Amino acid sequence: KNQVEQSPQSLIILEGKNCTLQCNYTVSPFSNLRWYKQDTGRGPVSLTIMTFSENTKSNGRYTATLDADTKQSSLHITASQLSDSASYICVVSADQAGTALIFGKGTTLSVSS
Amino acid sequence: DTGVSQDPRHKITKRGQNVTFRCDPISEHNRLYWYRQTLGQGPEFLTYFQNEAQLEKSRLLSDRFSAERPKGSFSTLEIQRTEQGDSAMYLCASSLASGTINEKLFFGSGTQLSVL
């Protein structure tokens, strides 16, 4: 069964600290892996998209890694800000279109001052 | 605003009533998707269009759900005879079919439905 598992479920960190969110997947075939940020009451916003051959991709203070052999990905947030408080969703795509996106349940990050 | 627009943002209805939601995609995008998201879960795919053609609808939750995109621009999602279990956030996303595996989806802010 195609699944995307994220950990931890929730996380609280102090402003300025770094954190790493984890994503394990069992999706086949594999097309790409995406990380989205979703603010409360808003739609998800794309952070990164990585294909099979990409190990690392950065978007500002966000760095995603992908190990296609172990089917694991991580999202590292550097120097966290209060505005980073959101849900971070890992999504694995089994084809090119958005019909086969398998969404994780997300990690809820709270950044406090 | 050139993003994906959804209307209304919030809808409260009584069980048994019909509701319709509208999505206006980014203007040059030819693909449009509908998802449903319940609290604490990731979005769940419902259906999608390429231009005006509905290419996948087998994952609509029941025959009470239907979607249209009559002119290949905006889309509507209708739920007939609403049930309390239909309460959720309904998200619309659009993309430009590029033939690459990095097709990027842009999501709207969603319509939050509450069925009383």
PDB file of C-alpha atoms in Angstrom, chain B:
ATOM      1  CA  ASP B   1      -4.200  38.568  -7.211  1.00  0.00           C
ATOM      2  CA  THR B   2      -2.859  36.019  -9.668  1.00  0.00           C
ATOM      3  CA  GLY B   3      -3.110  32.978  -7.416  1.00  0.00           C
ATOM      4  CA  VAL B   4      -5.775  30.284  -7.205  1.00  0.00           C
ATOM      5  CA  SER B   5      -8.976  31.753  -5.852  1.00  0.00           C
ATOM      6  CA  GLN B   6     -11.714  29.836  -4.066  1.00  0.00           C
ATOM      7  CA  ASP B   7     -15.133  31.001  -3.058  1.00  0.00           C
ATOM      8  CA  PRO B   8     -16.606  30.972  -0.509  1.00  0.00           C
ATOM      9  CA  ARG B   9     -13.902  30.688   2.155  1.00  0.00           C
ATOM     10  CA  HIS B  10     -16.390  29.300   4.636  1.00  0.00           C
ATOM     11  CA  LYS B  11     -19.763  27.601   4.207  1.00  0.00           C
ATOM     12  CA  ILE B  12     -22.128  26.479   6.927  1.00  0.00           C
ATOM     13  CA  THR B  13     -25.072  24.415   5.834  1.00  0.00           C
ATOM     14  CA  LYS B  14     -27.704  22.104   7.249  1.00  0.00           C
ATOM     15  CA  ARG B  15     -27.632  18.404   6.579  1.00  0.00           C
ATOM     16  CA  GLY B  16     -29.478  17.543   3.404  1.00  0.00           C
ATOM     17  CA  GLN B  17     -28.807  20.838   1.646  1.00  0.00           C
ATOM     18  CA  ASN B  18     -26.830  21.148  -1.579  1.00  0.00           C
ATOM     19  CA  VAL B  19     -23.677  23.259  -1.713  1.00  0.00           C
ATOM     20  CA  THR B  20     -21.523  24.491  -4.570  1.00  0.00           C
ATOM     21  CA  PHE B  21     -17.965  25.771  -4.406  1.00  0.00           C
ATOM     22  CA  ARG B  22     -16.102  27.712  -7.043  1.00  0.00           C
ATOM     23  CA  CYS B  23     -12.435  27.678  -8.000  1.00  0.00           C
ATOM     24  CA  ASP B  24     -10.683  30.125 -10.306  1.00  0.00           C
ATOM     25  CA  PRO B  25      -7.247  28.751 -11.282  1.00  0.00           C
ATOM     26  CA  ILE B  26      -4.188  30.689 -12.340  1.00  0.00           C
ATOM     27  CA  SER B  27      -5.173  31.957 -15.771  1.00  0.00           C
ATOM     28  CA  GLU B  28      -2.688  30.085 -17.955  1.00  0.00           C
ATOM     29  CA  HIS B  29      -2.998  26.789 -16.084  1.00  0.00           C
ATOM     30  CA  ASN B  30      -4.728  23.994 -17.976  1.00  0.00           C
ATOM     31  CA  ARG B  31      -4.961  21.450 -15.146  1.00  0.00           C
ATOM     32  CA  LEU B  32      -7.273  21.857 -12.187  1.00  0.00           C
ATOM     33  CA  TYR B  33      -7.571  19.553  -9.198  1.00  0.00           C
ATOM     34  CA  TRP B  34      -9.983  19.176  -6.303  1.00  0.00           C
ATOM     35  CA  TYR B  35      -8.876  17.763  -2.952  1.00  0.00           C
ATOM     36  CA  ARG B  36     -10.554  17.266   0.403  1.00  0.00           C
ATOM     37  CA  GLN B  37      -8.720  17.717   3.677  1.00  0.00           C
ATOM     38  CA  THR B  38     -10.000  16.752   7.099  1.00  0.00           C
ATOM     39  CA  LEU B  39      -8.473  17.876  10.373  1.00  0.00           C
ATOM     40  CA  GLY B  40      -5.057  16.363  11.021  1.00  0.00           C
ATOM     41  CA  GLN B  41      -4.889  14.668   7.643  1.00  0.00           C
ATOM     42  CA  GLY B  42      -3.200  15.449   4.371  1.00  0.00           C
ATOM     43  CA  PRO B  43      -5.291  16.401   1.331  1.00  0.00           C
ATOM     44  CA  GLU B  44      -7.150  13.590  -0.412  1.00  0.00           C
ATOM     45  CA  PHE B  45      -7.474  13.680  -4.215  1.00  0.00           C
ATOM     46  CA  LEU B  46     -11.033  13.879  -5.572  1.00  0.00           C
ATOM     47  CA  THR B  47     -10.932  14.713  -9.271  1.00  0.00           C
ATOM     48  CA  TYR B  48      -9.081  16.650 -11.937  1.00  0.00           C
ATOM     49  CA  PHE B  49      -9.545  18.379 -15.267  1.00  0.00           C
ATOM     50  CA  GLN B  50      -7.295  19.048 -18.177  1.00  0.00           C
ATOM     51  CA  ASN B  51      -8.859  22.018 -19.892  1.00  0.00           C
ATOM     52  CA  GLU B  52     -12.600  21.225 -19.845  1.00  0.00           C
ATOM     53  CA  ALA B  53     -12.189  17.436 -19.828  1.00  0.00           C
ATOM     54  CA  GLN B  54     -12.640  15.641 -16.514  1.00  0.00           C
ATOM     55  CA  LEU B  55      -9.966  12.990 -16.798  1.00  0.00           C
ATOM     56  CA  GLU B  56     -10.322  11.319 -13.420  1.00  0.00           C
ATOM     57  CA  LYS B  57     -13.446  11.163 -11.327  1.00  0.00           C
ATOM     58  CA  SER B  58     -13.472   7.663  -9.934  1.00  0.00           C
ATOM     59  CA  ARG B  59     -12.160   8.959  -6.626  1.00  0.00           C
ATOM     60  CA  LEU B  60     -15.020  11.304  -5.972  1.00  0.00           C
ATOM     61  CA  LEU B  61     -16.329  10.177  -2.609  1.00  0.00           C
ATOM     62  CA  SER B  62     -19.846   9.286  -3.705  1.00  0.00           C
ATOM     63  CA  ASP B  63     -22.370  10.056  -6.419  1.00  0.00           C
ATOM     64  CA  ARG B  64     -23.429  13.049  -4.349  1.00  0.00           C
ATOM     65  CA  PHE B  65     -20.202  14.754  -5.451  1.00  0.00           C
ATOM     66  CA  SER B  66     -19.833  16.237  -8.915  1.00  0.00           C
ATOM     67  CA  ALA B  67     -17.510  18.732 -10.548  1.00  0.00           C
ATOM     68  CA  GLU B  68     -17.559  20.760 -13.725  1.00  0.00           C
ATOM     69  CA  ARG B  69     -15.191  22.958 -15.672  1.00  0.00           C
ATOM     70  CA  PRO B  70     -17.410  24.047 -18.547  1.00  0.00           C
ATOM     71  CA  LYS B  71     -15.093  26.375 -20.435  1.00  0.00           C
ATOM     72  CA  GLY B  72     -11.762  25.137 -19.250  1.00  0.00           C
ATOM     73  CA  SER B  73     -11.366  28.058 -16.890  1.00  0.00           C
ATOM     74  CA  PHE B  74     -13.141  28.126 -13.510  1.00  0.00           C
ATOM     75  CA  SER B  75     -14.503  24.975 -11.917  1.00  0.00           C
ATOM     76  CA  THR B  76     -17.325  24.159  -9.528  1.00  0.00           C
ATOM     77  CA  LEU B  77     -17.630  21.325  -7.036  1.00  0.00           C
ATOM     78  CA  GLU B  78     -21.146  20.433  -5.938  1.00  0.00           C
ATOM     79  CA  ILE B  79     -22.161  18.260  -3.034  1.00  0.00           C
ATOM     80  CA  GLN B  80     -25.801  17.195  -2.982  1.00  0.00           C
ATOM     81  CA  ARG B  81     -27.714  16.151   0.124  1.00  0.00           C
ATOM     82  CA  THR B  82     -24.840  17.047   2.414  1.00  0.00           C
ATOM     83  CA  GLU B  83     -24.022  14.838   5.390  1.00  0.00           C
ATOM     84  CA  GLN B  84     -22.133  15.711   8.562  1.00  0.00           C
ATOM     85  CA  GLY B  85     -19.228  13.588   7.336  1.00  0.00           C
ATOM     86  CA  ASP B  86     -18.793  15.977   4.425  1.00  0.00           C
ATOM     87  CA  SER B  87     -17.487  18.632   6.815  1.00  0.00           C
ATOM     88  CA  ALA B  88     -13.935  19.335   5.673  1.00  0.00           C
ATOM     89  CA  MET B  89     -11.706  21.776   3.833  1.00  0.00           C
ATOM     90  CA  TYR B  90     -12.132  21.543   0.067  1.00  0.00           C
ATOM     91  CA  LEU B  91      -8.981  22.585  -1.743  1.00  0.00           C
ATOM     92  CA  CYS B  92      -8.522  23.474  -5.376  1.00  0.00           C
ATOM     93  CA  ALA B  93      -5.147  23.409  -7.118  1.00  0.00           C
ATOM     94  CA  SER B  94      -4.015  24.264 -10.605  1.00  0.00           C
ATOM     95  CA  SER B  95      -0.952  23.552 -12.710  1.00  0.00           C
ATOM     96  CA  LEU B  96       0.441  23.944 -16.180  1.00  0.00           C
ATOM     97  CA  ALA B  97       0.958  20.551 -17.788  1.00  0.00           C
ATOM     98  CA  SER B  98       4.614  20.661 -18.728  1.00  0.00           C
ATOM     99  CA  GLY B  99       5.390  17.079 -19.633  1.00  0.00           C
ATOM    100  CA  THR B 100       8.035  17.001 -16.916  1.00  0.00           C
ATOM    101  CA  ILE B 101       7.941  15.216 -13.607  1.00  0.00           C
ATOM    102  CA  ASN B 102       8.268  18.483 -11.724  1.00  0.00           C
ATOM    103  CA  GLU B 103       4.810  19.818 -12.492  1.00  0.00           C
ATOM    104  CA  LYS B 104       4.145  22.282  -9.706  1.00  0.00           C
ATOM    105  CA  LEU B 105       0.714  22.554  -8.131  1.00  0.00           C
ATOM    106  CA  PHE B 106      -0.549  25.839  -6.765  1.00  0.00           C
ATOM    107  CA  PHE B 107      -3.243  25.542  -4.137  1.00  0.00           C
ATOM    108  CA  GLY B 108      -6.022  27.915  -3.235  1.00  0.00           C
ATOM    109  CA  SER B 109      -6.885  28.764   0.366  1.00  0.00           C
ATOM    110  CA  GLY B 110      -9.754  26.319   0.368  1.00  0.00           C
ATOM    111  CA  THR B 111     -13.428  26.343   1.274  1.00  0.00           C
ATOM    112  CA  GLN B 112     -14.142  25.209   4.822  1.00  0.00           C
ATOM    113  CA  LEU B 113     -17.482  23.364   4.876  1.00  0.00           C
ATOM    114  CA  SER B 114     -19.370  22.752   8.095  1.00  0.00           C
ATOM    115  CA  VAL B 115     -22.496  20.592   7.907  1.00  0.00           C
ATOM    116  CA  LEU B 116     -24.756  20.930  10.935  1.00  0.00           C
TER     117      LEU B 116
END
